[in-house]
Tab-separated table of C-alpha atoms in Angstrom:
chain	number	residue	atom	x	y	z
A	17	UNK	CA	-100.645	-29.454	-54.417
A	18	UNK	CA	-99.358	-32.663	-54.862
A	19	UNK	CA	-96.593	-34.689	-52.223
A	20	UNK	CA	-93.257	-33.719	-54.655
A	21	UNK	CA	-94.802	-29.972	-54.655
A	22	UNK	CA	-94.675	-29.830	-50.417
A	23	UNK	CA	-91.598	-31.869	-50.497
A	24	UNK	CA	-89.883	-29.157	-53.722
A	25	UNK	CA	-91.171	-26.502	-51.771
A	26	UNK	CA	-89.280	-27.751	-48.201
A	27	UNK	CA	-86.560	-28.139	-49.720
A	28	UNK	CA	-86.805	-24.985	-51.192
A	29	UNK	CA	-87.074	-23.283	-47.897
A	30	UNK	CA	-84.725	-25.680	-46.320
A	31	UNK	CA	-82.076	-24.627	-48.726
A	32	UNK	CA	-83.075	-20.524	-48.396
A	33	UNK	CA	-82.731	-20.935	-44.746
A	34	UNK	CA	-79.489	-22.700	-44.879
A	35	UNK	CA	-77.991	-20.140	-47.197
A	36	UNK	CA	-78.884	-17.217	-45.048
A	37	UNK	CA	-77.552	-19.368	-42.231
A	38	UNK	CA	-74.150	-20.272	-44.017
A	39	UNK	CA	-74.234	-15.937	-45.131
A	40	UNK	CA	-74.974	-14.971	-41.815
A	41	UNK	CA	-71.969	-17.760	-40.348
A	42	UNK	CA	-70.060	-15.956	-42.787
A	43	UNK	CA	-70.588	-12.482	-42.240
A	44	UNK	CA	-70.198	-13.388	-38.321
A	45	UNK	CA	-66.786	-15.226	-38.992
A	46	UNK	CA	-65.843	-12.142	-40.951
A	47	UNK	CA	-66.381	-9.953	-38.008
A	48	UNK	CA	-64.875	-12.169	-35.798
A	49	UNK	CA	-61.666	-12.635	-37.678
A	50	UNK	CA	-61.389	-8.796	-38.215
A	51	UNK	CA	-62.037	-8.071	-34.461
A	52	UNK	CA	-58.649	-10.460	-33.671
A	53	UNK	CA	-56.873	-8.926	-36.064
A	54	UNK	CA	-57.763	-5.792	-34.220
A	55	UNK	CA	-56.877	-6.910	-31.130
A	56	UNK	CA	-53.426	-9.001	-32.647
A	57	UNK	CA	-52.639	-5.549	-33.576
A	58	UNK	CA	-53.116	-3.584	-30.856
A	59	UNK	CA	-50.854	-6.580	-29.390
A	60	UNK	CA	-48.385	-6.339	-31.607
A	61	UNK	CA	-48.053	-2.467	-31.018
A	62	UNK	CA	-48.290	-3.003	-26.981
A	63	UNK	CA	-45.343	-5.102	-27.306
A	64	UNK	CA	-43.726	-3.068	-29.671
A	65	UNK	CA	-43.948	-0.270	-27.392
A	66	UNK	CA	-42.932	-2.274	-24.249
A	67	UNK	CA	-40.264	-3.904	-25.788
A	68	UNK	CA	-39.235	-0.518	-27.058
A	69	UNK	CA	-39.176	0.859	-23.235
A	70	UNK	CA	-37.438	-1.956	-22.151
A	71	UNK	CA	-34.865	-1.049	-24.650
A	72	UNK	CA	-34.349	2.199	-23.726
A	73	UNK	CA	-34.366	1.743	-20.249
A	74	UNK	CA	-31.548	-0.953	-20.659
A	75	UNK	CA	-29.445	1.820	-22.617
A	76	UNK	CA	-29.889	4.359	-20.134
A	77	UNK	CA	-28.619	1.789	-17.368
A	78	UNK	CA	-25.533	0.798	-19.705
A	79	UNK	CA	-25.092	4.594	-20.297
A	80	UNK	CA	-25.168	5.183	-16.664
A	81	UNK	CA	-22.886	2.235	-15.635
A	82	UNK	CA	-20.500	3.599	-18.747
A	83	UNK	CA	-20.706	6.550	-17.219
A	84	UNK	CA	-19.780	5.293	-13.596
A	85	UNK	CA	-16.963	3.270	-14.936
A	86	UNK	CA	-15.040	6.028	-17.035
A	87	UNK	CA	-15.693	8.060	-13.799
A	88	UNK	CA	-14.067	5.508	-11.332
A	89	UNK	CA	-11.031	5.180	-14.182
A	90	UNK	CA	-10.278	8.840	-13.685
A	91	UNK	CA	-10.439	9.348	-10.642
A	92	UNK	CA	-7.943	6.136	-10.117
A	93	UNK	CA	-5.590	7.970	-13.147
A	94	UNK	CA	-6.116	11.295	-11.077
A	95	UNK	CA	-4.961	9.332	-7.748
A	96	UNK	CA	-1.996	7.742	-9.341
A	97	UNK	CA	-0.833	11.289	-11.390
A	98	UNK	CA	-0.865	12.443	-7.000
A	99	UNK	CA	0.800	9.286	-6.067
A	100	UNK	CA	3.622	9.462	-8.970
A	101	UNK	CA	4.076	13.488	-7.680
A	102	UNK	CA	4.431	11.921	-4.066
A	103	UNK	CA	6.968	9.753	-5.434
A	104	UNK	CA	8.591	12.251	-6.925
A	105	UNK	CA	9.123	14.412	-3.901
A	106	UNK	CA	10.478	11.597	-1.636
A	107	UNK	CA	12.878	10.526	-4.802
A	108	UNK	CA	14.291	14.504	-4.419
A	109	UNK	CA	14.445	14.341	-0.928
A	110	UNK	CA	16.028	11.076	-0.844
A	111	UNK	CA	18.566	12.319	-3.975
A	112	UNK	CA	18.995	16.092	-2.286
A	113	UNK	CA	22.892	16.925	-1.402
A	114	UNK	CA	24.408	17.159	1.494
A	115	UNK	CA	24.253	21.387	1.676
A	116	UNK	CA	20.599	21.112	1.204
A	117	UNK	CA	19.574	18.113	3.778
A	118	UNK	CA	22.440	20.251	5.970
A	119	UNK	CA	19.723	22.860	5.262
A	120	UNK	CA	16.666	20.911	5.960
A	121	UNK	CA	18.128	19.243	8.994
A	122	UNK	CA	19.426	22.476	10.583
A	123	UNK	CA	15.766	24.388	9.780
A	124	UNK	CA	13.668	20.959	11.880
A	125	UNK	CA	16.403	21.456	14.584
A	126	UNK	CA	15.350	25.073	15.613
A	127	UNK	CA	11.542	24.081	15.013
A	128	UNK	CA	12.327	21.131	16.838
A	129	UNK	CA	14.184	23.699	19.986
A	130	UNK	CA	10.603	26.308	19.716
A	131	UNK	CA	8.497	23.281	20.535
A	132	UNK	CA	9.909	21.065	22.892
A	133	UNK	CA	13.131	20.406	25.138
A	134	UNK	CA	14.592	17.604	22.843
A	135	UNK	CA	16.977	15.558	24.439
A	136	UNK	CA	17.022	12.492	22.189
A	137	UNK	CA	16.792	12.430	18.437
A	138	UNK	CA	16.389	10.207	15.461
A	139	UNK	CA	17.828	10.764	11.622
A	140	UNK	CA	18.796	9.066	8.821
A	141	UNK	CA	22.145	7.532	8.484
A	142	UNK	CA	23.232	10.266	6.503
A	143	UNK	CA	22.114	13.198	8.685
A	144	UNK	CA	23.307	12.287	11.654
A	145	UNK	CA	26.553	14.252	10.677
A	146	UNK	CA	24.477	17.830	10.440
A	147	UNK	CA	23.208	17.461	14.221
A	148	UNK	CA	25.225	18.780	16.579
A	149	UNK	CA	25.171	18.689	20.558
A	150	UNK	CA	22.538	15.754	20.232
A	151	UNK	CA	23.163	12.300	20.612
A	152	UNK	CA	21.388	11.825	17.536
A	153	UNK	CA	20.123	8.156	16.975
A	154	UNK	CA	20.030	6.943	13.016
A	155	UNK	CA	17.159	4.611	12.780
A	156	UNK	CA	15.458	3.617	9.032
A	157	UNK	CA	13.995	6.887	7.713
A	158	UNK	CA	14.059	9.179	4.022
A	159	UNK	CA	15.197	11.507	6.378
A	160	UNK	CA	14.294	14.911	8.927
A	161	UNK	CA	14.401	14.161	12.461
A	162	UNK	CA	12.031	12.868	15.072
A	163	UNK	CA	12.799	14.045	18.871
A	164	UNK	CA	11.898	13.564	22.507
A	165	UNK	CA	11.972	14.850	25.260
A	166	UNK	CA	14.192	13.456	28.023
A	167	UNK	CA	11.061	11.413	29.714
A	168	UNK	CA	9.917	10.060	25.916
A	169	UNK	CA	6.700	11.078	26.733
A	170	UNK	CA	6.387	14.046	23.654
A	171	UNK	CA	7.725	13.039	20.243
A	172	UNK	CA	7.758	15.478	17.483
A	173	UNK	CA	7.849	13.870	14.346
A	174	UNK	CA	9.343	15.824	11.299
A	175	UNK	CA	10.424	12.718	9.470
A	176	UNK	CA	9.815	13.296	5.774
A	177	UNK	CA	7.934	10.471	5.489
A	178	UNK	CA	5.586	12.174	7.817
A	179	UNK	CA	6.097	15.494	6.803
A	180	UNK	CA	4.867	14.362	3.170
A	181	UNK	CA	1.895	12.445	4.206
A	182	UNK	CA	0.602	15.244	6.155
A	183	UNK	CA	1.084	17.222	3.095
A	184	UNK	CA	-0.792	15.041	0.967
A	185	UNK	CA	-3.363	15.109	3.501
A	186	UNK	CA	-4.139	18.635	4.216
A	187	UNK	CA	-3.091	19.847	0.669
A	188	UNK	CA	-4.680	17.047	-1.722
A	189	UNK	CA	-8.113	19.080	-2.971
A	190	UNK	CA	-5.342	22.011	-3.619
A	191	UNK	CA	-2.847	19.265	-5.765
A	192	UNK	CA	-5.783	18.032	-7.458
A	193	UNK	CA	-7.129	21.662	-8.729
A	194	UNK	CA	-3.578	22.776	-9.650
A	195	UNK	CA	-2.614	18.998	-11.532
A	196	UNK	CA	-6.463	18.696	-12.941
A	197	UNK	CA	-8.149	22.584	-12.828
């Protein structure tokens, strides 16, 4: 075997070896590139799904806040409706004629006599004309009466400014279920 036979015959093998070098750097790239699109996928689909639970848990908090919102709206519509019947009542009181304040004035006067020995009492301008055998006092008031007794150390106070309040008070859960149900 001559010199170009050896040197054919290198080459040769030279070349075999660096095709099943570049095939095997092929198949090897193939396997590669299919193993990151594996994992670009399972990626993809983990950040779908987080992004997806993000999501929802950012609609249940604007639900919830929605929710919390239209809440704190009725209840401030269910306060005013109370406040507007409050107003109401002290616009009737205020606007009542003189036979029924008479009424009203002469009712507090004998609740006023069961509880306490009244020897000074306070009224509206306009009732001071219903109380009799007091020295009543007018001060700035809807109207009812407020009384001591002669040492000012007991006050009963049946103003109807007070008389409402305490109605709102002790009576609201009962206005609310009769106004709302």
């Amino acid at each position: 075997m001559g010199l170009e036979a050896v040197k054919d015959e290198i080459l040769n093998s030279a070349k075999e070896h660096s095709n099943s070098l570049i095939a095997e750097a092929r198949k090897e790239a193939s396997r590669i590139m299919k193993e990151a699109e594996k994992k670009a996928e399972a990626a993809k689909e983990k950040s779908e799904t987080e992004t997806k639970k993000m999501i929802d848990a950012i609609n249940r908090q604007e639900l919830a806040a929605a929710e919390i919102e239209s809440k704190k709206m009725l209840l401030e519509a269910k306060k005013q409706v109370i406040e507007n019947v409050f107003i109401e009542a002290r616009n009737r009181l205020e606007k009542s004629d003189d036979k029924k304040r008479e009424a009203y004035i002469k009712k507090l006067l004998e609740k006023i006599k069961n509880e306490i020995q009244a020897e000074h009492v306070y009224c509206s301008k306009s009732d001071a004309k219903f109380i009799k055998g007091f020295g009543a006092e007018a001060i700035s008031m809807l109207g009812g009466l407020i009384a001591e007794n002669k040492e000012k150390t007991i006050r009963v106070d049946y103003s109807f400014e007070t008389m409402l309040e305490s109605i709102k008070e002790k009576e609201l859960q009962g206005i609310n279920k009769l106004l709302f149900g």
